Coordinates of C-alpha atoms and ligand atoms in Angstrom, one line a residue:
M64 CA -53.3 -54.9 -35.1
A65 CA -51.2 -52.3 -34.4
V66 CA -51.1 -51.8 -30.4
P67 CA -52.8 -48.5 -29.6
E68 CA -50.6 -45.7 -28.1
N69 CA -52.9 -45.1 -25.3
I70 CA -54.4 -48.0 -23.5
L71 CA -56.8 -47.9 -20.4
I72 CA -57.0 -51.0 -18.2
V73 CA -59.8 -51.1 -15.8
G74 CA -59.5 -53.5 -12.8
G75 CA -56.6 -54.2 -10.8
G76 CA -56.9 -58.0 -10.1
V77 CA -55.2 -60.9 -11.9
F78 CA -56.3 -60.1 -15.3
G79 CA -55.6 -56.3 -15.2
L80 CA -52.3 -56.3 -13.6
S81 CA -51.0 -59.2 -15.5
T82 CA -52.0 -57.5 -18.7
A83 CA -50.3 -54.1 -17.3
L84 CA -47.0 -56.2 -16.7
S85 CA -47.1 -57.8 -20.2
L86 CA -47.8 -54.5 -22.0
S87 CA -45.0 -52.6 -20.3
K88 CA -42.7 -55.3 -21.4
R89 CA -43.8 -56.0 -24.9
H90 CA -45.0 -52.3 -25.7
P91 CA -42.8 -49.9 -23.7
T92 CA -43.8 -47.0 -25.7
S93 CA -47.4 -47.4 -25.3
Q94 CA -49.0 -45.0 -22.5
V95 CA -50.9 -47.5 -20.2
T96 CA -53.1 -46.4 -17.4
L97 CA -54.6 -49.0 -14.8
L98 CA -57.9 -47.7 -13.3
E99 CA -59.1 -49.4 -10.1
A100 CA -62.1 -48.7 -8.0
S101 CA -60.5 -49.8 -4.8
P102 CA -58.2 -47.1 -3.3
I103 CA -55.8 -49.8 -2.5
I104 CA -54.3 -52.7 -4.6
P105 CA -54.4 -55.6 -3.4
N106 CA -58.3 -54.8 -3.2
P107 CA -59.6 -56.8 -0.1
H108 CA -63.0 -57.3 -2.0
G109 CA -61.3 -58.5 -5.3
S110 CA -61.7 -62.1 -6.4
S111 CA -57.8 -62.2 -6.6
V112 CA -57.2 -61.4 -2.8
D113 CA -57.3 -64.0 -0.3
S114 CA -55.1 -66.1 1.9
S115 CA -54.6 -68.9 -0.8
R116 CA -55.4 -70.1 -4.3
I117 CA -54.7 -73.7 -5.8
I118 CA -51.9 -73.8 -8.3
R119 CA -52.7 -76.9 -10.6
A120 CA -52.5 -78.2 -14.0
D121 CA -55.1 -80.6 -13.0
Y122 CA -57.8 -79.9 -15.5
S123 CA -59.8 -82.2 -17.8
H124 CA -59.2 -79.9 -20.7
P125 CA -55.8 -80.5 -22.1
T126 CA -55.3 -76.9 -23.2
Y127 CA -55.8 -75.6 -19.7
S128 CA -53.6 -78.4 -18.3
K129 CA -50.8 -77.3 -20.6
L130 CA -51.0 -73.5 -19.9
A131 CA -51.4 -74.0 -16.3
A132 CA -48.4 -76.3 -16.3
E133 CA -46.5 -73.5 -17.9
A134 CA -47.9 -71.0 -15.3
T135 CA -47.1 -73.4 -12.4
D136 CA -43.5 -73.6 -13.6
L137 CA -43.0 -69.8 -13.2
W138 CA -44.6 -70.0 -9.7
R139 CA -41.9 -72.7 -8.9
T140 CA -39.0 -71.3 -10.6
T141 CA -39.1 -67.5 -10.7
E142 CA -39.8 -64.6 -8.5
W143 CA -43.6 -65.0 -8.7
G144 CA -43.4 -67.9 -6.1
Q145 CA -40.6 -66.6 -4.0
D146 CA -41.0 -65.3 -0.3
G147 CA -43.7 -67.9 0.4
R148 CA -45.9 -66.9 -2.4
Y149 CA -45.9 -70.4 -3.6
T150 CA -45.9 -73.5 -1.8
Q151 CA -45.9 -77.1 -3.6
N152 CA -47.8 -79.4 -1.3
G153 CA -49.6 -81.7 -3.7
L154 CA -53.4 -81.7 -4.7
L155 CA -55.5 -84.6 -3.8
L156 CA -58.7 -84.8 -6.1
V157 CA -61.2 -87.2 -5.0
Y158 CA -64.9 -88.4 -6.1
P159 CA -67.6 -90.1 -4.3
D160 CA -69.3 -93.4 -5.5
G161 CA -71.8 -92.9 -8.1
N162 CA -70.7 -89.5 -9.4
S163 CA -69.8 -90.3 -12.8
T164 CA -69.2 -86.6 -14.0
A165 CA -66.8 -86.1 -11.1
K166 CA -65.0 -89.4 -11.9
D167 CA -64.9 -88.5 -15.6
Y168 CA -63.2 -85.1 -14.8
T169 CA -60.8 -86.7 -12.3
T170 CA -59.6 -89.4 -14.8
K171 CA -59.1 -87.0 -17.5
S172 CA -57.3 -84.7 -15.4
Y173 CA -55.1 -87.4 -14.2
H174 CA -54.2 -88.5 -17.8
N175 CA -53.5 -84.9 -18.7
V176 CA -51.2 -84.2 -15.9
K177 CA -49.3 -87.7 -16.4
Q178 CA -48.9 -86.6 -20.1
L179 CA -47.3 -83.6 -18.8
G180 CA -44.7 -85.6 -16.7
E181 CA -46.2 -84.3 -13.6
N182 CA -45.8 -86.6 -10.2
A183 CA -49.5 -87.8 -10.0
Q184 CA -50.5 -91.2 -8.5
L185 CA -53.8 -92.9 -9.0
L186 CA -55.8 -93.8 -5.9
P187 CA -58.3 -96.3 -7.0
T188 CA -59.7 -97.0 -3.6
K189 CA -60.7 -95.1 -0.4
A190 CA -57.8 -96.8 1.4
D191 CA -55.3 -95.5 -1.2
V192 CA -56.8 -92.0 -0.7
L193 CA -56.5 -92.1 3.0
R194 CA -52.9 -93.6 2.8
A195 CA -52.0 -90.6 0.7
A196 CA -53.5 -88.1 3.0
P197 CA -53.6 -89.7 6.7
A198 CA -54.6 -86.2 8.4
Y199 CA -58.0 -86.6 6.7
G200 CA -60.8 -88.6 8.5
E201 CA -61.7 -92.3 8.0
S202 CA -65.4 -91.3 7.6
L203 CA -64.5 -89.2 4.3
S204 CA -67.2 -90.6 1.8
V205 CA -65.0 -91.1 -1.3
A206 CA -64.7 -94.0 -3.9
G207 CA -61.2 -92.9 -5.2
G208 CA -59.2 -90.2 -6.9
Y209 CA -55.5 -89.2 -7.4
V210 CA -52.8 -86.9 -5.9
N211 CA -50.7 -84.7 -7.8
W212 CA -47.6 -83.7 -5.9
S213 CA -46.6 -81.3 -8.7
S214 CA -49.4 -79.1 -7.6
G215 CA -49.4 -76.5 -5.0
W216 CA -50.9 -73.2 -3.7
A217 CA -50.2 -69.5 -3.8
D218 CA -50.5 -66.8 -1.2
A219 CA -53.2 -64.9 -3.4
E220 CA -52.9 -61.5 -1.7
A221 CA -49.1 -61.7 -1.7
G222 CA -49.1 -62.5 -5.5
V223 CA -51.2 -59.3 -6.2
R224 CA -48.9 -57.3 -4.1
F225 CA -45.9 -58.5 -5.9
A226 CA -47.4 -57.7 -9.2
K227 CA -48.2 -54.1 -8.2
Q228 CA -44.9 -53.7 -6.6
R229 CA -43.2 -54.8 -9.9
L230 CA -45.3 -52.4 -12.0
D231 CA -44.5 -49.7 -9.3
K232 CA -40.8 -50.3 -9.7
E233 CA -40.9 -50.2 -13.4
G234 CA -42.8 -47.1 -13.3
K235 CA -44.1 -47.3 -16.7
V236 CA -47.9 -47.8 -15.8
R237 CA -49.8 -45.0 -14.4
F238 CA -52.2 -46.2 -11.5
I239 CA -55.5 -44.1 -10.8
T240 CA -58.3 -44.7 -8.5
G241 CA -62.0 -44.3 -9.7
E242 CA -65.1 -46.3 -10.2
V243 CA -66.3 -46.6 -13.7
T244 CA -70.0 -46.2 -14.1
R245 CA -70.3 -46.6 -17.8
L246 CA -68.2 -46.7 -21.0
L247 CA -68.0 -43.8 -23.3
F248 CA -68.8 -44.2 -26.9
S249 CA -68.1 -42.2 -30.0
E250 CA -70.7 -39.5 -30.9
T251 CA -70.3 -40.4 -34.7
D252 CA -71.4 -44.2 -34.4
N253 CA -72.2 -44.7 -30.8
Q254 CA -70.6 -47.9 -30.9
T255 CA -66.8 -47.3 -30.8
V256 CA -65.5 -46.9 -27.3
T257 CA -63.6 -43.8 -26.5
G258 CA -63.1 -43.8 -22.7
V259 CA -65.0 -44.2 -19.4
V260 CA -67.2 -42.3 -17.2
L261 CA -66.5 -42.4 -13.4
A262 CA -68.8 -42.0 -10.4
N263 CA -67.7 -38.5 -9.9
N264 CA -68.9 -37.8 -13.5
T265 CA -65.3 -37.1 -14.8
T266 CA -64.5 -38.8 -17.8
I267 CA -61.4 -40.4 -19.1
T268 CA -60.6 -40.9 -22.7
S269 CA -58.4 -43.3 -24.3
D270 CA -57.5 -44.8 -27.6
F271 CA -58.4 -48.4 -26.2
V272 CA -60.1 -49.8 -23.2
I273 CA -59.4 -53.3 -21.7
L274 CA -62.1 -54.3 -19.1
A275 CA -60.6 -56.5 -16.5
T276 CA -63.3 -55.9 -14.0
G277 CA -64.0 -59.5 -13.0
A278 CA -67.4 -60.1 -11.3
W279 CA -68.5 -56.4 -11.9
T280 CA -68.1 -56.5 -15.6
A281 CA -71.9 -57.3 -16.3
S282 CA -72.4 -53.8 -14.8
L283 CA -70.5 -52.2 -17.8
I284 CA -71.4 -54.3 -20.8
D285 CA -74.4 -56.6 -21.4
L286 CA -73.1 -60.0 -20.6
R287 CA -76.5 -61.9 -20.1
G288 CA -76.3 -65.5 -20.8
R289 CA -72.6 -65.1 -21.5
A290 CA -71.1 -64.7 -17.9
V291 CA -72.7 -64.6 -14.4
S292 CA -71.3 -63.5 -10.9
T293 CA -71.7 -66.3 -8.5
G294 CA -70.9 -66.0 -4.8
Q295 CA -68.7 -68.6 -3.3
A296 CA -68.5 -69.5 0.3
I297 CA -65.2 -69.2 2.3
A298 CA -64.6 -69.6 6.1
Y299 CA -61.6 -69.1 8.4
M300 CA -61.0 -71.0 11.5
R301 CA -58.1 -70.3 14.1
I302 CA -56.1 -73.5 15.0
S303 CA -53.2 -74.2 17.6
D304 CA -49.5 -74.4 16.8
E305 CA -49.8 -78.1 17.2
E306 CA -52.5 -78.5 14.8
Q307 CA -50.7 -76.2 12.3
R308 CA -47.7 -78.5 12.3
T309 CA -50.0 -81.5 11.8
L310 CA -51.9 -80.1 8.8
E311 CA -49.3 -77.7 7.2
N312 CA -47.6 -80.3 4.9
M313 CA -50.9 -82.2 3.9
P314 CA -51.9 -82.0 0.2
T315 CA -54.9 -79.7 -0.6
I316 CA -58.1 -81.7 -0.9
L317 CA -60.7 -81.0 -3.4
N318 CA -63.7 -83.2 -2.9
F319 CA -65.9 -83.4 -6.1
A320 CA -68.8 -84.7 -4.1
T321 CA -69.4 -81.4 -2.3
G322 CA -67.1 -78.9 -4.1
I323 CA -65.3 -78.4 -0.7
F324 CA -61.7 -77.8 -0.7
I325 CA -59.2 -77.2 2.1
I326 CA -55.7 -75.7 1.5
P327 CA -53.2 -76.5 4.2
P328 CA -53.2 -73.8 7.0
R329 CA -50.7 -70.9 7.4
N330 CA -50.1 -68.7 10.5
N331 CA -52.7 -70.9 12.5
I332 CA -55.5 -70.1 10.2
L333 CA -57.4 -72.9 8.5
K334 CA -59.4 -71.9 5.3
I335 CA -62.3 -74.1 3.9
A336 CA -63.9 -73.1 0.8
R337 CA -66.5 -74.4 -1.8
H338 CA -66.1 -74.6 -5.6
A339 CA -70.0 -74.8 -6.5
Y340 CA -72.7 -73.1 -8.5
G341 CA -72.7 -70.5 -5.8
Y342 CA -75.2 -67.9 -4.9
H343 CA -76.8 -65.3 -7.4
N344 CA -77.3 -61.8 -6.4
P345 CA -79.7 -60.2 -8.8
K346 CA -79.6 -56.5 -8.9
P347 CA -81.7 -53.9 -11.2
I348 CA -79.2 -51.8 -13.4
P349 CA -79.7 -49.8 -16.4
L350 CA -79.0 -52.0 -19.6
P351 CA -75.4 -51.1 -20.3
G352 CA -74.9 -49.0 -23.5
S353 CA -78.5 -48.2 -24.1
T354 CA -79.9 -44.9 -23.6
A355 CA -83.5 -46.0 -23.7
G356 CA -83.8 -46.2 -19.9
E357 CA -84.4 -50.1 -20.0
T358 CA -83.6 -51.9 -16.6
I359 CA -82.1 -55.4 -16.4
H360 CA -81.5 -57.7 -13.6
V361 CA -77.9 -59.0 -13.3
S362 CA -76.0 -60.9 -10.6
L363 CA -73.5 -58.7 -9.0
P364 CA -71.0 -59.0 -6.1
E365 CA -72.0 -57.9 -2.7
H366 CA -69.2 -56.6 -0.3
G367 CA -68.4 -57.9 3.1
V368 CA -71.3 -60.4 3.8
T369 CA -71.0 -63.3 6.0
I370 CA -71.9 -66.6 4.6
P371 CA -75.5 -67.9 4.6
L372 CA -76.5 -70.6 7.0
E373 CA -76.5 -73.1 4.1
G374 CA -72.7 -72.5 3.5
E375 CA -72.0 -72.8 7.1
T376 CA -73.9 -76.1 7.6
A377 CA -72.1 -77.5 4.3
F378 CA -68.7 -76.6 5.7
R379 CA -69.7 -78.2 9.2
S380 CA -70.6 -81.4 7.6
A381 CA -67.5 -81.5 5.4
L382 CA -65.3 -80.9 8.4
Q383 CA -67.2 -83.7 10.2
Q384 CA -66.0 -86.1 7.4
L385 CA -62.5 -84.7 6.6
L386 CA -61.2 -83.1 9.9
P387 CA -63.8 -84.1 12.6
T388 CA -61.8 -82.3 15.4
F389 CA -62.6 -78.9 13.7
A390 CA -66.3 -79.7 13.0
D391 CA -67.9 -77.6 15.8
R392 CA -65.0 -74.9 16.3
P393 CA -66.3 -71.3 15.7
F394 CA -65.3 -69.7 12.5
L395 CA -63.0 -66.6 13.0
N396 CA -64.6 -65.1 9.8
T397 CA -66.5 -66.0 6.7
R398 CA -66.7 -64.2 3.2
V399 CA -68.5 -64.6 0.1
C400 CA -66.1 -64.3 -2.9
W401 CA -67.1 -63.8 -6.4
Y402 CA -66.6 -66.0 -9.5
T403 CA -67.2 -64.7 -13.1
D404 CA -68.7 -67.8 -14.4
T405 CA -69.1 -68.4 -18.2
P406 CA -71.1 -71.3 -19.6
K407 CA -68.3 -73.7 -20.1
G408 CA -65.7 -72.1 -17.8
D409 CA -63.6 -70.6 -20.5
F410 CA -62.2 -67.2 -20.2
I411 CA -63.4 -64.3 -22.3
I412 CA -60.1 -62.6 -23.7
T413 CA -61.5 -61.0 -27.0
H414 CA -62.2 -57.8 -28.8
H415 CA -65.8 -56.9 -28.2
P416 CA -67.8 -58.0 -31.4
T417 CA -69.9 -54.9 -31.7
H418 CA -67.8 -52.1 -29.8
P419 CA -64.4 -51.5 -31.6
H420 CA -61.6 -50.3 -29.2
L421 CA -62.9 -52.6 -26.4
L422 CA -61.3 -55.8 -25.2
L423 CA -62.6 -58.0 -22.5
A424 CA -60.1 -59.8 -20.2
T425 CA -62.5 -61.7 -17.8
G426 CA -64.6 -64.7 -17.2
G427 CA -62.2 -66.3 -14.6
S428 CA -65.0 -69.0 -13.9
G429 CA -63.3 -69.7 -10.5
H430 CA -59.8 -70.9 -11.9
A431 CA -57.8 -68.0 -13.3
Y432 CA -55.6 -67.1 -10.4
K433 CA -53.0 -69.8 -11.3
F434 CA -52.5 -68.2 -14.6
F435 CA -51.4 -64.8 -13.0
P436 CA -47.6 -65.1 -14.6
V437 CA -48.9 -66.0 -18.1
I438 CA -52.5 -64.5 -18.7
G439 CA -51.3 -61.0 -19.4
D440 CA -49.3 -62.2 -22.4
K441 CA -52.4 -63.9 -23.8
V442 CA -54.4 -60.8 -23.3
V443 CA -51.8 -58.9 -25.2
D444 CA -51.7 -61.6 -27.9
A445 CA -55.6 -61.2 -28.1
L446 CA -55.1 -57.3 -28.4
E447 CA -52.5 -57.6 -31.2
G448 CA -54.5 -60.5 -33.0
T449 CA -51.7 -63.1 -32.5
L450 CA -53.5 -65.5 -30.0
S451 CA -53.1 -69.1 -31.3
P452 CA -56.3 -70.4 -33.0
E453 CA -56.8 -72.8 -30.3
L454 CA -56.9 -70.1 -27.5
R455 CA -58.7 -67.8 -29.8
T456 CA -61.6 -70.2 -30.4
L457 CA -61.5 -71.0 -26.5
W458 CA -61.8 -67.5 -25.4
D459 CA -63.9 -66.0 -27.9
W460 CA -67.0 -63.9 -27.3
P461 CA -69.2 -66.9 -26.0
E462 CA -72.5 -67.9 -27.6
A463 CA -75.3 -66.9 -25.3
V464 CA -77.1 -69.5 -23.4
D465 CA -80.6 -69.3 -22.0
E466 CA -80.3 -66.7 -19.3
E467 CA -83.0 -68.3 -17.2
R468 CA -81.3 -71.8 -17.0
F469 CA -77.8 -70.2 -16.5
E470 CA -76.9 -71.1 -13.0
G471 CA -73.0 -71.0 -13.5
T472 CA -70.1 -73.1 -15.2
E473 CA -71.0 -76.5 -16.4
D474 CA -67.4 -77.9 -16.8
G475 CA -67.8 -81.0 -14.6
S476 CA -66.1 -79.6 -11.6
R477 CA -69.0 -77.8 -9.9
S478 CA -71.2 -79.3 -7.2
G479 CA -73.8 -77.9 -4.6
E480 CA -77.3 -76.7 -5.2
K481 CA -78.2 -74.7 -8.3
G482 CA -80.4 -71.7 -7.9
L483 CA -79.5 -70.4 -4.6
V484 CA -80.0 -66.6 -4.1
L485 CA -77.8 -64.9 -1.7
G486 CA -80.4 -62.5 -0.1
V487 CA -82.9 -65.3 0.3
E488 CA -80.3 -67.7 1.9
L489 CA -79.0 -64.9 4.1
A490 CA -82.7 -64.2 5.4
R491 CA -83.3 -67.9 5.7
G492 CA -80.6 -68.2 8.3
G493 CA -81.7 -65.2 10.3
N494 CA -78.8 -63.6 8.9
K495 CA -79.5 -60.4 7.1
G496 CA -76.0 -59.9 5.7
K497 CA -74.1 -59.0 8.8
R498 CA -71.1 -57.2 7.6
T499 CA -67.7 -58.8 8.0
G500 CA -64.5 -57.0 8.5
R501 CA -61.7 -57.6 6.0
A502 CA -61.2 -61.1 4.9
V503 CA -58.8 -62.9 7.3
L504 CA -55.7 -63.2 5.1
Ligands
FAD771 C1 -63.4 -68.3 -3.4 C2 -62.6 -68.4 -4.7 C3 -61.7 -69.3 -4.7 C4 -60.9 -69.5 -5.7 N1 -60.0 -70.4 -6.0 C5 -59.1 -70.5 -7.1 C6 -57.9 -71.4 -7.0 O1 -57.9 -72.2 -6.1 N2 -57.3 -71.4 -8.2 C7 -57.3 -70.4 -9.2 O2 -56.5 -70.5 -10.1 N3 -58.3 -69.6 -9.0 C8 -59.1 -69.5 -8.1 N4 -60.0 -68.6 -8.0 C9 -60.5 -67.7 -9.3 C10 -59.4 -66.6 -9.3 O3 -59.2 -66.0 -8.0 C11 -60.2 -65.7 -10.3 O4 -60.5 -66.1 -11.4 C12 -59.4 -64.2 -10.4 O5 -58.8 -63.9 -9.3 C13 -60.2 -63.3 -11.1 O6 -59.6 -62.2 -11.3 P1 -60.0 -60.8 -11.9 O7 -58.9 -59.9 -12.2 O8 -61.1 -61.1 -13.0 O9 -60.9 -60.4 -10.8 P2 -60.6 -59.1 -9.5 O10 -59.5 -59.8 -8.8 O11 -62.1 -59.1 -8.7 O12 -60.2 -57.8 -10.1 C14 -61.3 -57.2 -10.6 C15 -60.9 -55.7 -10.2 O13 -61.7 -54.9 -11.0 C16 -62.1 -53.7 -10.1 N5 -63.4 -53.1 -10.7 C17 -64.5 -53.7 -10.9 N6 -65.5 -52.9 -11.4 C18 -64.9 -51.7 -11.5 C19 -65.3 -50.4 -12.0 N7 -66.6 -50.3 -12.6 N8 -64.3 -49.4 -12.0 C20 -63.1 -49.7 -11.5 N9 -62.6 -50.8 -11.2 C21 -63.5 -52.0 -11.1 C22 -62.6 -54.4 -8.9 O14 -62.4 -53.5 -7.8 C23 -61.4 -55.4 -8.8 O15 -60.4 -54.9 -8.0 C24 -61.0 -68.5 -7.0 C25 -61.9 -67.6 -6.8 C26 -62.7 -67.4 -5.6 C27 -63.6 -66.1 -5.5

């Protein structure tokens, strides 16, 4: 399809900024506007903004492995990874005894990265795992895994700032601040998207709208059974200079038994996080696109709450195994960060099936950050209709699954309890959602 002259991107995270970069390069005559609810980009509450994100081609699905390897190459060899934005420290993927799903994911992932020529070594026993990462504790409950020294991590906030600054320097994309409350539809067919309505009731019209609104997307378009926002626990801890030196060069560890991962510290801050089914946060909202006054309940992000006791307990017990010296140390700050989970963990990068002039670029499912340097090109391919058949199939409008049983992504990489509700868990720990300050970055 011919690319529209006037395009509105909503959302200034990985998907939105990467799309803006690609449009400004490939379609310099289009008028592109990026609308973001946060007055600042990087948005401290956005999923793309944090101290770190793992950059890995370690996927059980060969298509993501290949694309991630292309993206990692750009993190390694171009401006994307300069000035400390990318560090190649390795990734240790481990699984416990008796968890065949995790072992299967790890084995497939190992074969995929070996095929791509990455520097990965199989670690068939616990002793091998501990030899690869001696900083981790002997009491680690692990049956085996592998280490990929070609993987690394990115300073996530710095990556977002870099993309924004690059766009500012180019000066082709217009940035505006405003929160979209609903899409605007053509009065003729009530289906074609013609723009957006903002919280202050102003409207912005556009030939074409790209929704890159991450975990908030379900408030603008009906995604029931297709994507669900899940809150994931993160905690930060201050460590000494000596501890920083001991830990800073260790590989990132991702333990499939618990979903817990620890990325090496920077600036004396150690981060621990969990890749899990996460917390749901159901909220009543008007059914998007409907004028009948129907209300639905969908999980949506909650800003600035501390993690529930359940998450803190999980972190303490993981630290007891991995880094016992830190097990009782107070956290400096904690945060619930939001995934946009699709049933199989595939992104949603597609024209909307029933609303012409609307494209969705979302469904990060807890793994989209690494694709920052390449994902915008794929979004523009989807806009033009030139996405490869393989990616088109993978990122098409997903079949809806049973909403009641849709806990989050089932791709073999998730752990933790299913069915946790944020409000219930916060109340259970006597924590009524104490507000945190800005995430420690
Ligand atoms: C704890 C955690 C750990 C992760 N770890 C990794 C990792 O190790 N490796 C990896 O590759 N990925 C990781 N991810 C996933 C990755 O960070 C996300 O997939 C990616 O950042 C999502 O980008 P986004 O653009 O969809 O969302 P966001 O960055 O949240 O951007 C969406 C933007 O849209 C704006 N917006 C929303 N609604 C509106 C509206 N109505 N009007 C205007 N603006 C609006 C928001 O303000 C926001 O800034 C992790 C995610 C989390 C939460």
